[in-house]
Amino acid sequence: MVDVLLTHSYHLYYDRKQTRKMQPYPPLGTLYAAALLRSAGLSVALFDTMLNDPEVGFESALAEHRPRVVVVYEDNFNFLTKMCLTRMREVAYHILELSQRAGAEVLVNGSDASDRALDYLRRGFRCVLLGEAEGTLLEVVGHLLKEGSHALRQIPGLALLDETGELISTPRRPPMRDLDLLSFPARDLIDADQYRSAWKTAHGYFSLNIVASRGCPYRCNWCAKPIYGDSFAVRSASSVAEEMRRLKYDFGAEHLWFADDIFGLRAKWVRELAGEVEKLDAAVPFKMQSRVDLMTADNVRALRRTGCAEVWMGAESGSQKILDAMDKGTRVDQIAKARENLRQEGIRACYFLQFGYPGETWHDIQKTVELVRDTRPDDIGVSVSYPLPGTKFFERVQAQLGEKTNWSDSEDLAMMFQGAYTNEFYRALHDALHAQVDSWNSRGAQGATQKYAVDLSPQELWERVLRLETTCRNPRPTLLHGFGSPQLVQLQTPPVTTCGDD
């Protein structure tokens, strides 16, 4: 019997897109929680849902460990959990039902549970751990194991039901400031060989994840922050370098993914990290995500010293109008400059692109296509604007949302409000842009080759986009104040017609 069985709800094989990519990472947030509970003297087990089918394996884990408390503790460093995928919610509810049958108290933490606390509580979870939850988890489990659940209302950072079934939220717990006080994630609880085999088979190398910071201080109006809010805290460079060294030598990691919301925010810290990594011989090729305005020449040189091989930047759009509407705080010219700075240091430059934001016209879309054609990123990720609770963007389009308010998986790519075009157009644009970038770039040993169910050339895909542009327009697209007339602008000779193989 163990005190706590930890798990999470993201199963790779329930996500079509991620199954094709085959880049599974251990649930880092869950492993941080496990390390904290063990440091308090509690016995802990893990059911890792990432590669293990919860429909088959979780009931066996309950029988093996006979936990007193089960915690669905999402990996809040996995961007997929922030998307609040409905398939994950279904898995969380399945875990709840099995755990209740086994007589365990069941707690939950994660973006979706924080956004929909009442739904989760009425389903049967004992309480929802809100926001950054390690401290809250430790207190709640301590009370439950001592049969003192009546005192839960005194613990900050919780949502629970009162005797009448009404929602109660206790005061918010302040975010942690000194992340070095946390133990390294309890990676001994995962089956490292299972991850190694998946990576080696698909890509020929083994990658593990790590985080240097928590949160993001920027305020893009479409970005949901149910866990860390606008707070930002970073670990010491020496601690991060030491963890990199352990992953390199103790786990045999040949590649790392820094899962931070934003990496390299402070130039001084990046230089310190480079020095610590060199001192410990801890450099491992890694990828991370950041902002275009942080990819200055000096910052990029320091990143290269630390082992950085690939940077994913939130470029979002080639239209300054759209960037300003998003409250992005960046300029289009900074995207090209960042791409060039990374090119000079031999670091792969990759863009996150977002289409369908209110007010975006065909003219704005073409500006984004031109940006991609002119700067030739090494890879791209294409999405459509996705309204999530707690954002200004969500508030603006909430009245248009129907029954479908979340994607089922990361390949869903469905518009959930009235954009300028229908889903078919955006999916065609997604396929054409990906095929175009793939046609330019040969994949390196550590580049992720993306496979799509499209057997057409880039030129044919662009011709399809042009056809759909005239037939898939929404008659009443969502506009933002000051964005002008709803009439879509179509150029006489759209640049995308020249986007074939070259």
Coordinates of C-alpha atoms in Angstrom, one line a residue:
M1 CA 0.0 0.0 0.0
V2 CA 1.2 3.5 -0.8
D3 CA 0.0 6.8 0.5
V4 CA -0.4 8.5 -2.9
L5 CA -0.7 7.2 -6.5
L6 CA 0.1 10.0 -8.9
T7 CA -1.0 10.0 -12.5
H8 CA -2.0 12.4 -15.4
S9 CA -4.5 12.2 -18.2
Y10 CA -2.4 12.7 -21.4
H11 CA -2.1 9.5 -23.4
L12 CA 0.0 9.8 -26.5
Y13 CA -1.9 7.3 -28.6
Y14 CA -5.2 9.2 -28.1
D15 CA -3.7 12.1 -30.1
R16 CA -3.3 11.4 -33.8
K17 CA -0.8 14.2 -34.6
Q18 CA 1.5 13.5 -31.6
T19 CA 1.4 9.8 -32.3
R20 CA 2.8 10.5 -35.8
K21 CA 5.5 12.8 -34.4
M22 CA 6.4 10.2 -31.7
Q23 CA 8.1 12.6 -29.3
P24 CA 6.9 11.4 -25.9
Y25 CA 8.2 13.1 -22.8
P26 CA 7.8 12.1 -19.1
P27 CA 5.2 14.1 -17.1
L28 CA 7.6 16.6 -15.6
G29 CA 5.0 18.4 -13.5
T30 CA 3.8 15.2 -12.0
L31 CA 7.3 14.1 -11.2
Y32 CA 8.0 17.4 -9.4
A33 CA 4.9 16.7 -7.3
A34 CA 6.1 13.2 -6.6
A35 CA 9.5 14.4 -5.4
L36 CA 7.9 16.9 -3.0
L37 CA 5.6 14.3 -1.5
R38 CA 8.5 11.9 -1.0
S39 CA 10.6 14.6 0.6
A40 CA 7.9 14.9 3.2
G41 CA 8.2 11.2 4.0
L42 CA 5.2 9.9 2.1
S43 CA 5.2 6.8 0.0
V44 CA 4.4 7.5 -3.7
A45 CA 3.8 5.5 -6.8
L46 CA 3.2 6.7 -10.4
F47 CA 1.0 5.5 -13.3
D48 CA 2.5 7.2 -16.3
T49 CA -0.3 7.6 -18.8
M50 CA 1.9 9.0 -21.6
L51 CA 2.8 5.6 -23.1
N52 CA 0.6 3.3 -21.0
D53 CA -3.0 2.9 -21.9
P54 CA -5.2 4.1 -18.9
E55 CA -8.1 2.0 -20.2
V56 CA -6.0 -1.1 -19.5
G57 CA -3.3 -0.3 -17.0
F58 CA -4.7 2.0 -14.4
E59 CA -6.9 -0.5 -12.7
S60 CA -3.9 -2.8 -12.4
A61 CA -1.9 0.0 -10.8
L62 CA -4.7 0.6 -8.3
A63 CA -4.7 -3.1 -7.4
E64 CA -0.9 -3.2 -7.1
H65 CA -0.4 -0.1 -5.0
R66 CA -3.7 0.2 -3.1
P67 CA -3.3 4.0 -2.6
R68 CA -5.2 6.0 0.0
V69 CA -5.1 9.0 -2.2
V70 CA -5.1 9.3 -6.0
V71 CA -4.0 12.5 -7.6
V72 CA -4.5 13.4 -11.3
Y73 CA -1.7 15.9 -11.4
E74 CA -1.2 17.1 -14.9
D75 CA 2.1 17.9 -16.4
N76 CA 1.6 21.7 -16.6
F77 CA 4.9 22.0 -18.6
N78 CA 3.3 20.0 -21.4
F79 CA 1.7 22.6 -23.8
L80 CA -0.9 20.0 -24.7
T81 CA -2.4 20.2 -21.2
K82 CA -3.0 23.9 -21.6
M83 CA -5.2 23.2 -24.6
C84 CA -7.7 21.5 -22.4
L85 CA -8.3 18.6 -24.8
T86 CA -11.6 16.8 -24.3
R87 CA -10.0 13.4 -24.7
M88 CA -7.8 14.2 -21.6
R89 CA -10.9 15.2 -19.6
E90 CA -12.5 11.9 -20.5
V91 CA -9.4 10.0 -19.3
A92 CA -9.4 12.0 -16.0
Y93 CA -13.0 11.1 -15.4
H94 CA -12.2 7.4 -16.1
I95 CA -9.4 7.5 -13.6
L96 CA -11.7 9.1 -11.1
E97 CA -14.4 6.4 -11.4
L98 CA -11.9 3.5 -11.1
S99 CA -10.2 5.2 -8.1
Q100 CA -13.5 5.8 -6.3
R101 CA -14.4 2.1 -6.7
A102 CA -11.1 1.3 -5.1
G103 CA -12.0 3.5 -2.1
A104 CA -9.4 6.2 -2.7
E105 CA -9.9 9.9 -2.2
V106 CA -9.2 11.6 -5.6
L107 CA -7.7 15.1 -6.2
V108 CA -7.0 16.8 -9.5
N109 CA -4.8 19.7 -10.8
G110 CA -4.4 21.1 -14.2
S111 CA -5.5 23.8 -16.7
D112 CA -8.8 22.2 -17.6
A113 CA -9.7 21.4 -14.0
S114 CA -8.8 25.0 -12.9
D115 CA -11.0 26.4 -15.7
R116 CA -13.9 24.0 -15.1
A117 CA -13.6 23.3 -11.4
L118 CA -17.3 23.0 -10.8
D119 CA -17.7 20.3 -13.5
Y120 CA -14.8 18.3 -12.0
L121 CA -16.1 18.6 -8.5
R122 CA -19.6 17.6 -9.4
R123 CA -18.2 14.6 -11.2
G124 CA -16.7 13.5 -7.9
F125 CA -13.2 14.8 -7.3
R126 CA -12.7 15.6 -3.7
C127 CA -11.1 19.0 -4.6
V128 CA -9.4 20.8 -7.4
L129 CA -5.8 22.1 -6.7
L130 CA -5.7 25.5 -8.3
G131 CA -2.7 27.1 -10.0
E132 CA 0.9 26.1 -9.0
A133 CA -0.1 23.3 -6.7
E134 CA 2.8 21.5 -5.1
G135 CA 2.4 23.3 -1.7
T136 CA -1.4 22.9 -1.8
L137 CA -1.0 19.2 -2.7
L138 CA 1.3 18.6 0.3
E139 CA -1.1 20.2 2.7
V140 CA -4.2 18.5 1.3
V141 CA -2.7 15.0 1.3
G142 CA -1.4 15.5 4.9
H143 CA -5.0 16.4 6.0
L144 CA -6.6 13.5 4.1
L145 CA -4.2 10.9 5.5
K146 CA -4.8 12.1 9.0
E147 CA -8.6 12.0 8.3
G148 CA -8.8 15.7 8.8
S149 CA -10.6 16.6 5.6
H150 CA -12.9 18.9 7.5
A151 CA -10.0 21.4 7.6
L152 CA -9.5 21.6 3.8
R153 CA -11.3 24.9 3.7
Q154 CA -8.4 26.5 5.6
I155 CA -5.9 25.5 2.9
P156 CA -5.2 28.2 0.2
G157 CA -5.3 27.3 -3.5
L158 CA -8.4 25.0 -3.5
A159 CA -11.7 24.7 -5.1
L160 CA -14.3 22.3 -3.4
L161 CA -18.0 21.9 -2.8
D162 CA -19.7 22.9 0.5
E163 CA -22.5 20.8 2.1
T164 CA -25.1 22.3 -0.3
G165 CA -23.1 21.5 -3.4
E166 CA -22.0 25.1 -4.0
L167 CA -18.5 25.9 -5.2
I168 CA -16.0 27.3 -2.6
S169 CA -12.6 28.7 -3.6
T170 CA -10.1 29.3 -0.9
P171 CA -7.6 32.2 -1.2
R172 CA -5.1 31.9 -4.0
R173 CA -1.7 30.6 -3.0
P174 CA 1.1 32.9 -4.0
P175 CA 3.5 31.5 -6.6
M176 CA 6.9 30.1 -5.6
R177 CA 9.8 32.5 -5.9
D178 CA 12.8 30.3 -5.1
L179 CA 12.5 27.3 -7.4
D180 CA 15.9 25.9 -6.2
L181 CA 14.1 24.8 -3.0
L182 CA 12.4 22.1 -5.1
S183 CA 14.0 18.7 -5.5
F184 CA 14.8 17.5 -9.0
P185 CA 11.8 15.6 -10.6
A186 CA 11.5 12.0 -9.4
R187 CA 12.5 10.5 -12.7
D188 CA 13.3 7.1 -11.1
L189 CA 9.5 6.6 -11.1
I190 CA 9.3 6.5 -14.9
D191 CA 10.3 3.6 -17.2
A192 CA 13.2 5.4 -18.9
D193 CA 13.8 2.4 -21.2
Q194 CA 10.2 2.8 -22.6
Y195 CA 10.8 6.4 -23.6
R196 CA 14.3 5.6 -24.9
S197 CA 13.0 2.8 -27.1
A198 CA 10.2 5.1 -28.5
W199 CA 12.7 7.9 -29.3
K200 CA 15.4 5.6 -30.7
T201 CA 13.0 3.8 -33.0
A202 CA 11.4 6.9 -34.3
H203 CA 14.3 9.3 -34.4
G204 CA 17.6 7.5 -33.7
Y205 CA 18.3 9.5 -30.5
F206 CA 17.0 9.8 -26.9
S207 CA 15.5 13.1 -25.7
L208 CA 14.3 14.1 -22.2
N209 CA 12.6 17.2 -20.9
I210 CA 13.7 19.8 -18.3
V211 CA 12.5 23.2 -17.2
A212 CA 14.5 26.2 -16.1
S213 CA 11.6 28.6 -15.2
R214 CA 7.9 28.8 -14.5
G215 CA 5.4 31.2 -16.0
C216 CA 5.6 34.1 -18.5
P217 CA 5.3 37.8 -17.7
Y218 CA 4.1 38.8 -21.2
R219 CA 0.3 39.3 -21.8
C220 CA -0.6 38.1 -25.3
N221 CA -4.4 38.3 -25.0
W222 CA -5.1 34.8 -26.4
C223 CA -2.7 33.0 -24.1
A224 CA -4.3 31.2 -21.1
K225 CA -2.4 31.2 -17.8
P226 CA -4.5 29.2 -15.3
I227 CA -1.5 27.8 -13.5
Y228 CA 1.1 30.5 -13.1
G229 CA -0.8 33.6 -14.1
D230 CA 1.6 36.5 -15.1
S231 CA 4.2 35.4 -12.6
F232 CA 7.7 34.4 -13.7
A233 CA 10.4 32.6 -11.7
V234 CA 13.7 31.2 -12.9
R235 CA 16.0 28.6 -11.3
S236 CA 19.7 29.4 -10.7
A237 CA 21.9 28.7 -13.7
S238 CA 24.0 26.4 -11.6
S239 CA 21.0 24.2 -10.7
V240 CA 19.9 24.0 -14.3
A241 CA 23.4 23.1 -15.5
E242 CA 23.7 20.4 -12.8
E243 CA 20.4 18.8 -13.9
M244 CA 21.5 18.9 -17.5
R245 CA 24.7 17.1 -16.5
R246 CA 22.7 14.4 -14.7
L247 CA 20.4 13.9 -17.7
K248 CA 23.4 13.6 -20.0
Y249 CA 25.5 11.2 -17.9
D250 CA 23.0 9.4 -15.6
F251 CA 20.2 9.0 -18.1
G252 CA 22.1 9.0 -21.4
A253 CA 20.0 11.8 -22.8
E254 CA 21.3 12.8 -26.3
H255 CA 18.9 15.7 -26.7
L256 CA 16.8 17.9 -24.3
W257 CA 13.6 19.8 -24.6
F258 CA 13.4 22.9 -22.4
A259 CA 9.6 23.0 -21.8
D260 CA 9.6 26.5 -20.3
D261 CA 6.8 28.9 -21.5
I262 CA 9.7 31.3 -22.3
F263 CA 13.4 30.6 -22.3
G264 CA 16.2 33.1 -22.2
L265 CA 14.2 36.0 -20.8
R266 CA 17.2 37.5 -19.1
A267 CA 20.4 37.9 -21.1
K268 CA 22.6 37.8 -18.0
W269 CA 21.1 34.5 -16.9
V270 CA 21.7 33.0 -20.3
R271 CA 25.4 34.0 -20.1
E272 CA 25.6 32.5 -16.6
L273 CA 24.1 29.3 -17.8
A274 CA 26.5 29.0 -20.6
G275 CA 29.4 29.4 -18.2
E276 CA 28.0 26.8 -15.8
V277 CA 27.3 24.3 -18.6
E278 CA 30.8 24.6 -19.9
K279 CA 32.3 24.2 -16.4
L280 CA 30.3 20.9 -15.9
D281 CA 30.7 19.6 -19.5
A282 CA 26.9 19.5 -19.4
A283 CA 26.1 20.7 -22.9
V284 CA 23.5 18.6 -24.8
P285 CA 21.8 19.7 -28.0
F286 CA 18.4 21.1 -27.0
K287 CA 15.4 22.9 -28.3
M288 CA 13.3 25.5 -26.5
Q289 CA 10.7 28.2 -27.1
S290 CA 11.1 31.9 -26.8
R291 CA 10.2 35.3 -28.3
V292 CA 11.6 36.9 -31.4
D293 CA 12.6 40.0 -29.6
L294 CA 14.7 38.0 -27.2
M295 CA 16.8 36.4 -30.0
T296 CA 19.4 39.2 -30.0
A297 CA 22.8 38.5 -31.4
D298 CA 24.4 38.4 -27.9
N299 CA 21.7 36.2 -26.5
V300 CA 21.9 33.8 -29.4
R301 CA 25.7 33.4 -29.1
A302 CA 25.3 32.5 -25.4
L303 CA 22.5 30.1 -26.2
R304 CA 24.8 28.3 -28.7
R305 CA 27.4 27.9 -26.0
T306 CA 24.8 26.1 -23.8
G307 CA 24.1 23.6 -26.6
C308 CA 21.0 25.2 -28.0
A309 CA 20.2 23.6 -31.4
E310 CA 16.6 24.7 -32.1
V311 CA 14.4 27.7 -31.1
W312 CA 10.6 27.8 -31.5
M313 CA 9.4 31.4 -31.6
G314 CA 5.9 32.7 -31.4
A315 CA 6.0 34.6 -34.7
E316 CA 2.2 34.2 -35.0
S317 CA 1.6 36.5 -38.0
G318 CA 3.3 38.5 -40.7
S319 CA 0.8 41.3 -40.3
Q320 CA 1.6 44.0 -37.8
K321 CA -2.1 44.7 -37.5
I322 CA -2.7 41.2 -36.2
L323 CA 0.3 41.2 -33.8
D324 CA -0.9 44.5 -32.3
A325 CA -4.5 43.1 -32.0
M326 CA -3.0 40.1 -30.1
D327 CA -1.1 42.4 -27.7
K328 CA 1.9 40.5 -28.8
G329 CA 4.4 43.3 -28.2
T330 CA 6.6 42.4 -31.1
R331 CA 7.2 43.7 -34.6
V332 CA 7.3 41.8 -37.9
D333 CA 10.8 43.0 -38.6
Q334 CA 12.0 41.4 -35.4
I335 CA 11.0 38.0 -36.7
A336 CA 13.3 38.2 -39.7
K337 CA 16.1 39.6 -37.5
A338 CA 15.7 36.7 -35.0
R339 CA 15.8 34.2 -37.8
E340 CA 19.0 35.7 -39.2
N341 CA 20.7 35.8 -35.8
L342 CA 19.9 32.1 -35.3
R343 CA 21.1 31.2 -38.7
Q344 CA 24.4 32.9 -38.1
E345 CA 25.0 30.6 -35.1
G346 CA 23.8 27.5 -36.8
I347 CA 20.6 27.2 -34.6
R348 CA 17.4 26.0 -36.2
A349 CA 14.7 28.8 -36.3
C350 CA 11.1 27.6 -36.1
Y351 CA 7.9 29.6 -36.0
F352 CA 4.6 29.1 -34.3
L353 CA 2.0 30.6 -36.7
Q354 CA -1.6 31.4 -35.8
F355 CA -4.4 32.0 -38.3
G356 CA -8.0 33.1 -37.9
Y357 CA -7.6 35.8 -35.3
P358 CA -10.5 38.2 -35.4
G359 CA -10.0 40.9 -38.0
E360 CA -7.6 38.9 -40.0
T361 CA -8.2 39.2 -43.8
W362 CA -6.9 37.4 -46.9
H363 CA -4.4 40.3 -47.2
D364 CA -3.1 39.6 -43.6
I365 CA -2.8 35.9 -44.4
Q366 CA -0.8 36.6 -47.5
K367 CA 1.6 38.7 -45.4
T368 CA 2.2 35.7 -43.1
V369 CA 2.8 33.5 -46.2
E370 CA 5.3 36.1 -47.5
L371 CA 7.1 36.2 -44.2
V372 CA 7.5 32.4 -44.3
R373 CA 8.7 32.6 -47.9
D374 CA 11.1 35.4 -47.3
T375 CA 12.7 34.1 -44.1
R376 CA 12.5 30.4 -44.7
P377 CA 12.2 29.0 -41.2
D378 CA 13.5 25.5 -40.5
D379 CA 10.2 24.3 -39.3
I380 CA 6.7 25.7 -38.5
G381 CA 3.7 24.9 -36.3
V382 CA 0.4 26.1 -37.7
S383 CA -2.7 26.5 -35.6
V384 CA -5.9 28.6 -35.6
S385 CA -6.9 31.0 -32.9
Y386 CA -8.2 28.9 -30.0
P387 CA -10.3 30.6 -27.3
L388 CA -9.5 29.5 -23.8
P389 CA -11.2 30.7 -20.6
G390 CA -9.5 33.4 -18.7
T391 CA -8.2 35.3 -21.7
K392 CA -9.4 38.6 -23.2
F393 CA -9.7 36.8 -26.5
F394 CA -12.2 34.3 -25.0
E395 CA -14.3 37.1 -23.6
R396 CA -14.5 38.7 -27.0
V397 CA -15.8 35.6 -28.8
Q398 CA -17.5 33.8 -26.0
A399 CA -21.0 34.6 -27.3
Q400 CA -20.3 32.8 -30.5
L401 CA -19.1 29.5 -28.9
G402 CA -21.4 26.6 -29.3
E403 CA -21.4 23.2 -27.7
K404 CA -17.8 22.5 -28.9
T405 CA -15.5 24.6 -26.7
N406 CA -12.4 22.4 -26.8
W407 CA -10.4 20.4 -29.3
S408 CA -10.6 16.7 -29.0
D409 CA -6.9 16.3 -29.7
S410 CA -4.1 18.5 -31.0
E411 CA -4.9 17.8 -34.7
D412 CA -8.5 19.0 -34.4
L413 CA -7.8 22.5 -35.7
A414 CA -11.4 23.5 -35.6
M415 CA -12.5 27.2 -35.5
M416 CA -14.9 27.6 -32.6
F417 CA -16.0 31.1 -33.4
Q418 CA -16.8 32.9 -36.7
G419 CA -13.5 33.5 -38.3
A420 CA -13.0 34.9 -41.8
Y421 CA -13.1 31.4 -43.2
T422 CA -14.4 27.9 -42.4
N423 CA -12.4 25.0 -41.1
E424 CA -11.7 23.5 -44.5
F425 CA -9.8 26.6 -45.6
Y426 CA -7.6 26.8 -42.5
R427 CA -6.8 23.1 -42.7
A428 CA -5.8 23.5 -46.4
L429 CA -3.6 26.5 -45.5
H430 CA -2.1 24.4 -42.7
D431 CA -1.2 21.6 -45.2
A432 CA 0.1 23.9 -47.9
L433 CA 2.4 25.8 -45.5
H434 CA 3.8 22.7 -44.0
A435 CA 4.4 21.1 -47.3
Q436 CA 6.1 24.2 -48.5
V437 CA 8.5 24.4 -45.6
D438 CA 9.2 20.7 -45.8
S439 CA 10.1 21.1 -49.5
W440 CA 12.7 23.7 -48.6
N441 CA 14.4 22.1 -45.7
S442 CA 16.2 18.8 -45.4
R443 CA 15.7 17.4 -41.9
G444 CA 18.7 17.1 -39.7
A445 CA 19.3 14.1 -37.4
Q446 CA 17.4 15.9 -34.7
G447 CA 14.7 17.6 -36.7
A448 CA 11.2 16.2 -36.4
T449 CA 9.9 15.1 -39.8
Q450 CA 6.1 15.7 -39.9
K451 CA 3.9 13.4 -41.9
Y452 CA 0.5 14.5 -43.2
A453 CA -2.3 12.6 -44.9
V454 CA -1.9 14.7 -48.1
D455 CA -0.5 13.3 -51.3
L456 CA -0.2 16.6 -53.3
S457 CA 2.7 18.8 -54.3
P458 CA 3.1 22.2 -52.6
Q459 CA 1.9 23.8 -55.8
E460 CA -1.2 21.7 -55.9
L461 CA -1.9 22.5 -52.2
W462 CA -1.6 26.2 -52.8
E463 CA -3.9 26.0 -55.8
R464 CA -6.4 24.3 -53.4
V465 CA -6.0 27.1 -50.9
L466 CA -6.8 29.7 -53.6
R467 CA -9.9 27.8 -54.7
L468 CA -11.1 27.5 -51.1
E469 CA -10.4 31.2 -50.4
T470 CA -13.4 32.2 -52.5
T471 CA -15.7 29.4 -51.5
C472 CA -15.0 29.1 -47.7
R473 CA -15.6 32.7 -46.6
N474 CA -17.8 33.3 -43.7
P475 CA -20.4 36.0 -44.5
R476 CA -20.2 37.6 -41.0
P477 CA -16.6 37.1 -39.7
T478 CA -15.7 38.3 -36.2
L479 CA -14.1 41.7 -36.3
L480 CA -12.4 43.7 -33.7
H481 CA -13.1 47.4 -33.1
G482 CA -11.1 49.6 -35.5
F483 CA -10.3 46.8 -38.0
G484 CA -12.4 48.3 -40.7
S485 CA -15.0 46.9 -43.0
P486 CA -15.8 43.1 -43.1
Q487 CA -15.0 43.1 -46.8
L488 CA -12.1 40.7 -47.3
V489 CA -9.2 41.9 -49.5
Q490 CA -8.2 39.7 -52.4
L491 CA -5.1 40.8 -54.3
Q492 CA -5.2 40.5 -58.1
T493 CA -2.1 38.4 -58.1
P494 CA -1.8 36.7 -54.7
P495 CA 1.8 36.0 -53.6
V496 CA 0.8 32.4 -52.7
T497 CA 0.4 31.6 -56.4
T498 CA 4.2 31.6 -56.5
C499 CA 4.7 29.4 -53.5
G500 CA 5.4 26.2 -55.4
D501 CA 8.7 24.3 -55.4
D502 CA 11.6 26.6 -56.1

